Tab-separated table of C-alpha atoms and ligand atoms in Angstrom:
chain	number	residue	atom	x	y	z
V	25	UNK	CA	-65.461	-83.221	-154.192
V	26	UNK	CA	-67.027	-85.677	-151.709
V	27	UNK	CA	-66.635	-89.449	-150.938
V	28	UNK	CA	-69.111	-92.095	-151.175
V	29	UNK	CA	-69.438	-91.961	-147.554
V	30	UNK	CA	-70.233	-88.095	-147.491
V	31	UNK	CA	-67.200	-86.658	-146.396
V	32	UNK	CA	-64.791	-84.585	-147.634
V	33	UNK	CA	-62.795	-86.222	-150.721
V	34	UNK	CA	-58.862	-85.819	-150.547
V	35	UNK	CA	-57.992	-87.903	-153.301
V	36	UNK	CA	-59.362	-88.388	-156.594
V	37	UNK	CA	-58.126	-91.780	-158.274
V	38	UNK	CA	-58.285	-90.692	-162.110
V	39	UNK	CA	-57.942	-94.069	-163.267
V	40	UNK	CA	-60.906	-95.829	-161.501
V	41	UNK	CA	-62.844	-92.267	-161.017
V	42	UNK	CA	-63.075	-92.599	-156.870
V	43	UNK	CA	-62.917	-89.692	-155.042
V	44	UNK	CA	-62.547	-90.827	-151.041
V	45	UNK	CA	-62.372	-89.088	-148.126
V	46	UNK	CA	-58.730	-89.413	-145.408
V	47	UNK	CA	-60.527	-92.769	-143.714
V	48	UNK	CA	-61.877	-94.573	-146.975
V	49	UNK	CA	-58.741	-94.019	-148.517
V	50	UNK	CA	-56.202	-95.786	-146.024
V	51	UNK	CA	-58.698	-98.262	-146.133
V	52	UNK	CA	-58.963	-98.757	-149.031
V	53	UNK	CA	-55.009	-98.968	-149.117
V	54	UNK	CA	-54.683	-101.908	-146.900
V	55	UNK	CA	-57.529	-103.615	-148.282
V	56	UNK	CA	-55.431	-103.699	-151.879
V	57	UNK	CA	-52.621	-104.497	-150.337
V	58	UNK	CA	-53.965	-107.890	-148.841
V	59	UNK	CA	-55.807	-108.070	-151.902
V	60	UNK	CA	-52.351	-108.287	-153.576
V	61	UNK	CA	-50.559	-110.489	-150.657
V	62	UNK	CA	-53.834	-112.994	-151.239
V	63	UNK	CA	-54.257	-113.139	-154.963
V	64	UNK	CA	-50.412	-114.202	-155.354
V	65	UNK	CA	-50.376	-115.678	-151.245
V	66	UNK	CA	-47.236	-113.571	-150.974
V	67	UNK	CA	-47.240	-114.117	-147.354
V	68	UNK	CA	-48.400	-117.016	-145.274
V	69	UNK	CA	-49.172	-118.637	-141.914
V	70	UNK	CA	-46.043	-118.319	-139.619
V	71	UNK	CA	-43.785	-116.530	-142.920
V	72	UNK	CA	-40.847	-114.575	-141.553
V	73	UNK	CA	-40.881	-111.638	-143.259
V	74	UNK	CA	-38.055	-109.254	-143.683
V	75	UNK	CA	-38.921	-105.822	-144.967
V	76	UNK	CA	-36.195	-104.212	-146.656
V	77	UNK	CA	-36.311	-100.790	-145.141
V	78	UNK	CA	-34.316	-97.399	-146.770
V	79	UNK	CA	-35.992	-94.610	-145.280
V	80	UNK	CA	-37.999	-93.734	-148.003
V	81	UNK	CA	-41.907	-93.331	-148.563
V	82	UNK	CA	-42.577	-96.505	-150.139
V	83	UNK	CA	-40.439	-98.857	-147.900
V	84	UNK	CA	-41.811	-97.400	-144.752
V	85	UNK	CA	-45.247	-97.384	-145.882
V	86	UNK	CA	-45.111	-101.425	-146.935
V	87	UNK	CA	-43.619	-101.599	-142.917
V	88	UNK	CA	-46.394	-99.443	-141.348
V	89	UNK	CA	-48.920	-101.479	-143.615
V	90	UNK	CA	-47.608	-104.944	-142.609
V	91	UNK	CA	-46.992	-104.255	-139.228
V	92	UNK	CA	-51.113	-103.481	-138.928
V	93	UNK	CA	-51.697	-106.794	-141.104
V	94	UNK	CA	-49.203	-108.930	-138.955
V	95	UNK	CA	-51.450	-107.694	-135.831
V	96	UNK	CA	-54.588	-109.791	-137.198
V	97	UNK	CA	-52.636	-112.758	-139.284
V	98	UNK	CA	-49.720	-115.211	-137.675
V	99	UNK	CA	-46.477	-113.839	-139.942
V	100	UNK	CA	-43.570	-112.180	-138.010
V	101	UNK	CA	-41.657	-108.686	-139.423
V	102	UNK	CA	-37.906	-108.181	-138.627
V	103	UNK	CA	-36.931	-104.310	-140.353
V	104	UNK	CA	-33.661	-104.747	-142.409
V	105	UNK	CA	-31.392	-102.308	-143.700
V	106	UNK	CA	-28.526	-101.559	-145.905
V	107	UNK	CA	-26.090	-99.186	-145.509
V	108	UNK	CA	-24.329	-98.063	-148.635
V	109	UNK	CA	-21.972	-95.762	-146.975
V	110	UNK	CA	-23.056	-92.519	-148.570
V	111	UNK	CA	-22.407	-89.588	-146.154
V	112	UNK	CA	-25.473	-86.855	-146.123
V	113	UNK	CA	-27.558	-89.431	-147.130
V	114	UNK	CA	-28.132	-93.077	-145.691
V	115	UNK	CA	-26.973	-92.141	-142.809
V	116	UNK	CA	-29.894	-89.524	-141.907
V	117	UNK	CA	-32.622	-92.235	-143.579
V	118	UNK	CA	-31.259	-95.064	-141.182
V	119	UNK	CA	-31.920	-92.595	-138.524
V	120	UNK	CA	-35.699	-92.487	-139.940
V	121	UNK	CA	-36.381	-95.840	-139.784
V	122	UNK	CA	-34.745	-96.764	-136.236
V	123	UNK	CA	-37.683	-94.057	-135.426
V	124	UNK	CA	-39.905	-95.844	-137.393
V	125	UNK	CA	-39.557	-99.249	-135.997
V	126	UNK	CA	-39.008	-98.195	-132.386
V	127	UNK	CA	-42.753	-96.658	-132.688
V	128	UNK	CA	-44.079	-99.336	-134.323
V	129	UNK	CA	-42.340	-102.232	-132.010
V	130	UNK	CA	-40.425	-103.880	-135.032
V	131	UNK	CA	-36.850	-105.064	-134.701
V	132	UNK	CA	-34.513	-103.170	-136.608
V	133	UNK	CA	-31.199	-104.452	-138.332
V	134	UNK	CA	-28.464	-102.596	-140.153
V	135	UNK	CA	-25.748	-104.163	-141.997
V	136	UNK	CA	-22.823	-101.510	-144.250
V	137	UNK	CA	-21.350	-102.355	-147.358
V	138	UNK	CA	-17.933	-101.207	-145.778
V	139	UNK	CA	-18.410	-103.876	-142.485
V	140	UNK	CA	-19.791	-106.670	-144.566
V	141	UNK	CA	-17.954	-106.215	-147.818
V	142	UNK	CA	-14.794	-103.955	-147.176
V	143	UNK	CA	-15.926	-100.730	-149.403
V	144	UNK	CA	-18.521	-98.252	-148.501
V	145	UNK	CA	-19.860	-96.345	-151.925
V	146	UNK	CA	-18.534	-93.476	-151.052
V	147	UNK	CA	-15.337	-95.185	-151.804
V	148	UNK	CA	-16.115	-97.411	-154.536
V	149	UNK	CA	-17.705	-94.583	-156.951
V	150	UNK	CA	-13.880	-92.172	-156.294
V	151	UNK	CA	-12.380	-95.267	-157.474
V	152	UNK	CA	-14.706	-96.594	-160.292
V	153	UNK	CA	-15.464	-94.127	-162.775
V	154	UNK	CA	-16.384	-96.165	-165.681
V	155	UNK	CA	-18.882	-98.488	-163.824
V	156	UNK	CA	-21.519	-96.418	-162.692
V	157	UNK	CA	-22.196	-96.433	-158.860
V	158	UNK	CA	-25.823	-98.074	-158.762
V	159	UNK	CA	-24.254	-101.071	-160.785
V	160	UNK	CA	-22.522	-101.592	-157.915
V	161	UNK	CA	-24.948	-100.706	-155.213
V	162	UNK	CA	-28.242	-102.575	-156.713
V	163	UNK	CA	-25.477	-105.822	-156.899
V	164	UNK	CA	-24.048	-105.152	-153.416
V	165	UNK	CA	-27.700	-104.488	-151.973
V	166	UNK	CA	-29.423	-107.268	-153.435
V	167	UNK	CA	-26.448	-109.624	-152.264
V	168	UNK	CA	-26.804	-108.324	-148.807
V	169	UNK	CA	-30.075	-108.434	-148.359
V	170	UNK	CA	-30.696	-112.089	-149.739
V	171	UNK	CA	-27.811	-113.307	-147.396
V	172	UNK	CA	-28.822	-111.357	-143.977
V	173	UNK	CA	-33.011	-111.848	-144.720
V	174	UNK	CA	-31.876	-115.938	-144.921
V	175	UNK	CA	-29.852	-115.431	-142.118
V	176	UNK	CA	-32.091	-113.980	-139.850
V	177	UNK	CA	-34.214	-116.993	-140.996
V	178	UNK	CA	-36.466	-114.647	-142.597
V	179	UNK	CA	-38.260	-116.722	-145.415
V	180	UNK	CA	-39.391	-113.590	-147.455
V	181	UNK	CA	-38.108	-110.407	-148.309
V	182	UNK	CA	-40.498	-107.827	-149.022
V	183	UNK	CA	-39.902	-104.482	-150.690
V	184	UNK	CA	-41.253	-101.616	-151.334
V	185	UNK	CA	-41.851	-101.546	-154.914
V	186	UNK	CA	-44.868	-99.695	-155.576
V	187	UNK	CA	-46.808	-99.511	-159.549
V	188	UNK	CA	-44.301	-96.572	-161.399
V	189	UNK	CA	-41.393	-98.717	-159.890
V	190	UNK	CA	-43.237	-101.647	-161.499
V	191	UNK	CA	-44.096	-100.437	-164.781
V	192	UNK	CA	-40.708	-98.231	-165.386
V	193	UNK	CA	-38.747	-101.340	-164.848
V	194	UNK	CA	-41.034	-103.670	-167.049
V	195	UNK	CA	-40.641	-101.068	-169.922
V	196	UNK	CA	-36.764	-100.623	-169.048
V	197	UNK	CA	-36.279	-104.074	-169.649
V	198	UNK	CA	-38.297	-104.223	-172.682
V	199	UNK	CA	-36.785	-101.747	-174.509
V	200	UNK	CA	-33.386	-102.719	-173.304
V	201	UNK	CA	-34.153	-106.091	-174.741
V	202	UNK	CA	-33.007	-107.410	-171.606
V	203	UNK	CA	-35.366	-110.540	-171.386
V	204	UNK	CA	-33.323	-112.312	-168.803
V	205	UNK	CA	-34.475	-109.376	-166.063
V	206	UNK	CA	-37.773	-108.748	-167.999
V	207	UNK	CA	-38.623	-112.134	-167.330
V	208	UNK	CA	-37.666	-111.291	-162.980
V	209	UNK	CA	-40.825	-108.500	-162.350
V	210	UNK	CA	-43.530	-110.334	-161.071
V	211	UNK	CA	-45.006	-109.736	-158.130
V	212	UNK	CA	-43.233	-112.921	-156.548
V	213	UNK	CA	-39.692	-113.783	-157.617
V	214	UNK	CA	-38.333	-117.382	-156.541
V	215	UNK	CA	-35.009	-118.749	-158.013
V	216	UNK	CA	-35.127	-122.932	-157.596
V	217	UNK	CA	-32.463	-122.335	-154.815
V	218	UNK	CA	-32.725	-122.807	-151.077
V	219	UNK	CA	-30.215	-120.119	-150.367
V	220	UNK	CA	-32.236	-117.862	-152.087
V	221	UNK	CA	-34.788	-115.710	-149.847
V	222	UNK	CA	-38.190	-115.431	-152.209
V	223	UNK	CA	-38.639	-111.837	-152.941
V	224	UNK	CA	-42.588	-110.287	-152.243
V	225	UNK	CA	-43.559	-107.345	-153.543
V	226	UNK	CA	-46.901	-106.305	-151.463
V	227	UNK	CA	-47.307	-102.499	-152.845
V	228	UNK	CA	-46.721	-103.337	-156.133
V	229	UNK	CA	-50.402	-101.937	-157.323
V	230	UNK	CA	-49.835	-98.867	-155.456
V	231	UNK	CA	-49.129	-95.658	-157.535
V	232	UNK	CA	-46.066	-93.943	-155.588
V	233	UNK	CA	-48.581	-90.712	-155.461
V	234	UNK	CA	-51.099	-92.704	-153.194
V	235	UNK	CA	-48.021	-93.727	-150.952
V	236	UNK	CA	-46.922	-90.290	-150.207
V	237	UNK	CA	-51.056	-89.455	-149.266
V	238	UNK	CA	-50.525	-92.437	-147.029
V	239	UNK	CA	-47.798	-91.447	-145.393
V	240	UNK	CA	-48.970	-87.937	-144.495
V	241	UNK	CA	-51.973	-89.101	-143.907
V	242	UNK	CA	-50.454	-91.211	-141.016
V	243	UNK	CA	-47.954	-88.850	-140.105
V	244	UNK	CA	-45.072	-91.463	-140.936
V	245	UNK	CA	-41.949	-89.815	-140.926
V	246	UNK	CA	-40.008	-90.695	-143.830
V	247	UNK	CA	-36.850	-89.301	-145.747
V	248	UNK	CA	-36.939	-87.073	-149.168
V	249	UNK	CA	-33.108	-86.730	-149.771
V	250	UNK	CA	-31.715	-87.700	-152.516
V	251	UNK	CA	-28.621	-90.146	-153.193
V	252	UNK	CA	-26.225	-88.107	-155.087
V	253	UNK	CA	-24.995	-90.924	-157.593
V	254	UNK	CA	-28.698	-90.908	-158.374
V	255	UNK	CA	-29.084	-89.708	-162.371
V	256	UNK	CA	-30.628	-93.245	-163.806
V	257	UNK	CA	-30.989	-90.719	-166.961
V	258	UNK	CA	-33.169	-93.708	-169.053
V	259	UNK	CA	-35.184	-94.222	-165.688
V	260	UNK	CA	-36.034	-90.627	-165.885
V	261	UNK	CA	-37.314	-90.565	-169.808
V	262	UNK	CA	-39.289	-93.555	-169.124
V	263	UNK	CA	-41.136	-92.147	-165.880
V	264	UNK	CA	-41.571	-88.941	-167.828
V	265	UNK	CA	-42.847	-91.183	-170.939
V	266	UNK	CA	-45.675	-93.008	-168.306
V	267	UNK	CA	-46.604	-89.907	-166.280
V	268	UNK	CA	-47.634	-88.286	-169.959
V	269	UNK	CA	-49.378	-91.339	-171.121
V	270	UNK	CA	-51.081	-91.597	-167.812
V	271	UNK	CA	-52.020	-88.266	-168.201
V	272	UNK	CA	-53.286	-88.825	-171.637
V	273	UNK	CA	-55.317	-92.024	-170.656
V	274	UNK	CA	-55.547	-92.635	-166.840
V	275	UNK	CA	-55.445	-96.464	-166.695
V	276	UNK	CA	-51.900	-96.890	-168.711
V	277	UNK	CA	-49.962	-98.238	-165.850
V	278	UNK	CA	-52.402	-100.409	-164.624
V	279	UNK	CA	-52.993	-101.820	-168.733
V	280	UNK	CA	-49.422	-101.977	-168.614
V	281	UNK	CA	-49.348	-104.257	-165.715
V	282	UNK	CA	-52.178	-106.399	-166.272
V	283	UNK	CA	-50.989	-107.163	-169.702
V	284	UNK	CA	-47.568	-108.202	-168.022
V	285	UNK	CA	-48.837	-109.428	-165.220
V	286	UNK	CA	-50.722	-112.112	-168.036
V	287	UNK	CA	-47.323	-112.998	-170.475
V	288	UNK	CA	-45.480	-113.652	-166.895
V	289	UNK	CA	-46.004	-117.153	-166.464
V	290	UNK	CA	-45.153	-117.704	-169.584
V	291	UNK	CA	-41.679	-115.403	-169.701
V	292	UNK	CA	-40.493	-116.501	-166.146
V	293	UNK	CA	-40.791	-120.270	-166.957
V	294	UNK	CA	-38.843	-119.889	-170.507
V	295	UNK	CA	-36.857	-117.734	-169.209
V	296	UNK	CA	-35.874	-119.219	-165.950
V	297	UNK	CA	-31.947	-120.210	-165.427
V	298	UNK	CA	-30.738	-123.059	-163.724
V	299	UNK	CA	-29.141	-121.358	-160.089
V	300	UNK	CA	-25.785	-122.400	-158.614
V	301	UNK	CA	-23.247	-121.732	-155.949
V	302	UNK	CA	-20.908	-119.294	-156.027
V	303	UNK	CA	-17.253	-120.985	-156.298
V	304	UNK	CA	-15.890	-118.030	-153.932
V	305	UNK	CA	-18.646	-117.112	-151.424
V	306	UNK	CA	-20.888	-120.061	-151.590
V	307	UNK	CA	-24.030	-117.704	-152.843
V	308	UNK	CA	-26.475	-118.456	-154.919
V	309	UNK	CA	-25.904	-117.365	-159.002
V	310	UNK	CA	-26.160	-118.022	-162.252
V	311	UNK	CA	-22.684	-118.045	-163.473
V	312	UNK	CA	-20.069	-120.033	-162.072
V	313	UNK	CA	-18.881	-116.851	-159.687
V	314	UNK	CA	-21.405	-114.377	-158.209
V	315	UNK	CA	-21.449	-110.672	-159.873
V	316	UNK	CA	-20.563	-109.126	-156.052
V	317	UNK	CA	-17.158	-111.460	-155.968
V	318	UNK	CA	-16.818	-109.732	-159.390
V	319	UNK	CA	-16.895	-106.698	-158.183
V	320	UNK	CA	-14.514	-107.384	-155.525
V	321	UNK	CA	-12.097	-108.482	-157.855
V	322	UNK	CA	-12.390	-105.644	-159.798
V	323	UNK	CA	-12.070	-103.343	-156.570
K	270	SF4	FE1	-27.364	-96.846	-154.684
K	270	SF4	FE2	-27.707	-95.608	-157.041
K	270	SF4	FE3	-29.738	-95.835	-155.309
K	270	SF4	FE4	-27.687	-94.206	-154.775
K	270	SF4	S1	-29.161	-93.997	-156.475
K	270	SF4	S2	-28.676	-95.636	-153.350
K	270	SF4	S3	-25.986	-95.364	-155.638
K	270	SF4	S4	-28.709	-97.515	-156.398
């Protein structure tokens, strides 16, 4: 199997029929990702841009990729972090990506549910059993992340979501008949609020395959353990329901995306919900009190 340019192939993209060789192919990587961050203008001249960084694959390959982009184009990259509090887990990714960002020169911050918000999840899921423990993380994180990003006077968050992410959640939603989030999956999310930090997701045309043969291919060190509240069992049946279709007919995801990537315009501006302040903390929501002071409460 060789690429166009001669070499030896070491990927073969089934749903466009390219085989390319190590170099065409991390080209060909960062040229789709600024294809992406153009075709949308995700980022622009002088954007502060925080990257949400876990640890894993995908979020350090979106840093390692904009870090090379914000070499040739004026944006600046701050590295930010959120620590759940779950032992034998975050704790050896955060380790990863202070590696990661002292090689590539990128400030790195770190902020813990337990300093910030008074419960690590470690805590929260002994006490909570009928709430399960990603409710409260994906809340807590998203909360965090908005409010540190803005305060940082970052102007963008970026993360890491790469194509299966993409089309799992689009199909999640669907199915769920949740129209309120199915209507939130573009690849640019902005609530009409200024204390809201405009969400970018650069990798979202990536298939997560092509970002682990990035990330060897560039010997970026990134973390494989697995949270142990993970078990998203619906997440599962739908990525098992994609990777057959895929399989089946190799241009399903991308279909899938295109054809949502079309009705969004039209979903996100029916769907879109007048933001407010939170009466407690001040943040932005769409109810009269924020989901994380709900949590709180309920802590
Ligand atoms: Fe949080 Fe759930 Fe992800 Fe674990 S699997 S980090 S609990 S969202």
């Amino acid at each position: 199997m060789y690429c166009k340019c001669g070499k030896k192939a070491i990927v073969f993209r089934r749903y466009s029929g390219e085989k390319l060789c190590e170099r065409c192919f991390n080209k060909s990587m960062i040229e789709r990702v600024k294809k992406v961050i153009r075709k949308y203008s995700l980022i622009e001249k002088n954007d502060r841009v925080g990257v949400a960084v876990s640890g894993g694959k995908d979020s350090l390959v979106l840093l390692n990729i904009l870090k090379k982009l914000s070499e040739k184009y004026p944006f600046d990259l701050i590295a930010v972090t959120i620590d759940e509090g779950i032992k034998g887990y975050r704790d050896k990714t955060i380790e990863i990506v202070k590696k990661n960002c002292k090689l590539l020169g990128i400030e790195s911050k770190v902020y813990s549910f337990k300093k910030e918000l008074g419960h690590s999840m470690d805590e929260i899921a002994k006490r909570d059993r009928k709430l399960s423990a990603c409710s409260y993380c994906g809340v807590f994180r998203r909360y965090l992340l908005n409010k540190k990003t803005r305060e940082l006077g970052c102007n963008k968050i970026a993360i890491g979501h790469n194509l299966d992410d993409e089309v799992q959640t689009i199909l999640m939603n669907f199915l769920r008949g949740d129209l309120s989030r199915f209507g939130r999956t573009g690849s640019y999310y902005i609530y009409s609020n200024e204390r809201f930090v405009p969400r970018i997701k650069p990798l979202r045309e990536i298939p997560e395959k092509e970002n682990v043969v990035y990330a060897l291919s560039n010997n970026i060190e990134v973390g494989f353990s697995r949270c142990l509240y993970a078990g998203e069992a619906y997440r599962n049946n739908i990525r098992e329901f994609l990777n057959k279709m895929e399989l089946e007919q190799p241009t399903t995801k991308y279909s899938l995306l295109r054809s949502y990537d079309k009705i969004y315009p039209l979903i996100a501006k029916n769907l879109a919900k007048k933001v407010k302040y939170c009466e407690k903390c001040g943040e932005p929501t769409i109810g009269d009190i924020c989901k994380t002071c709900e949590f709180l409460e309920k802590l």
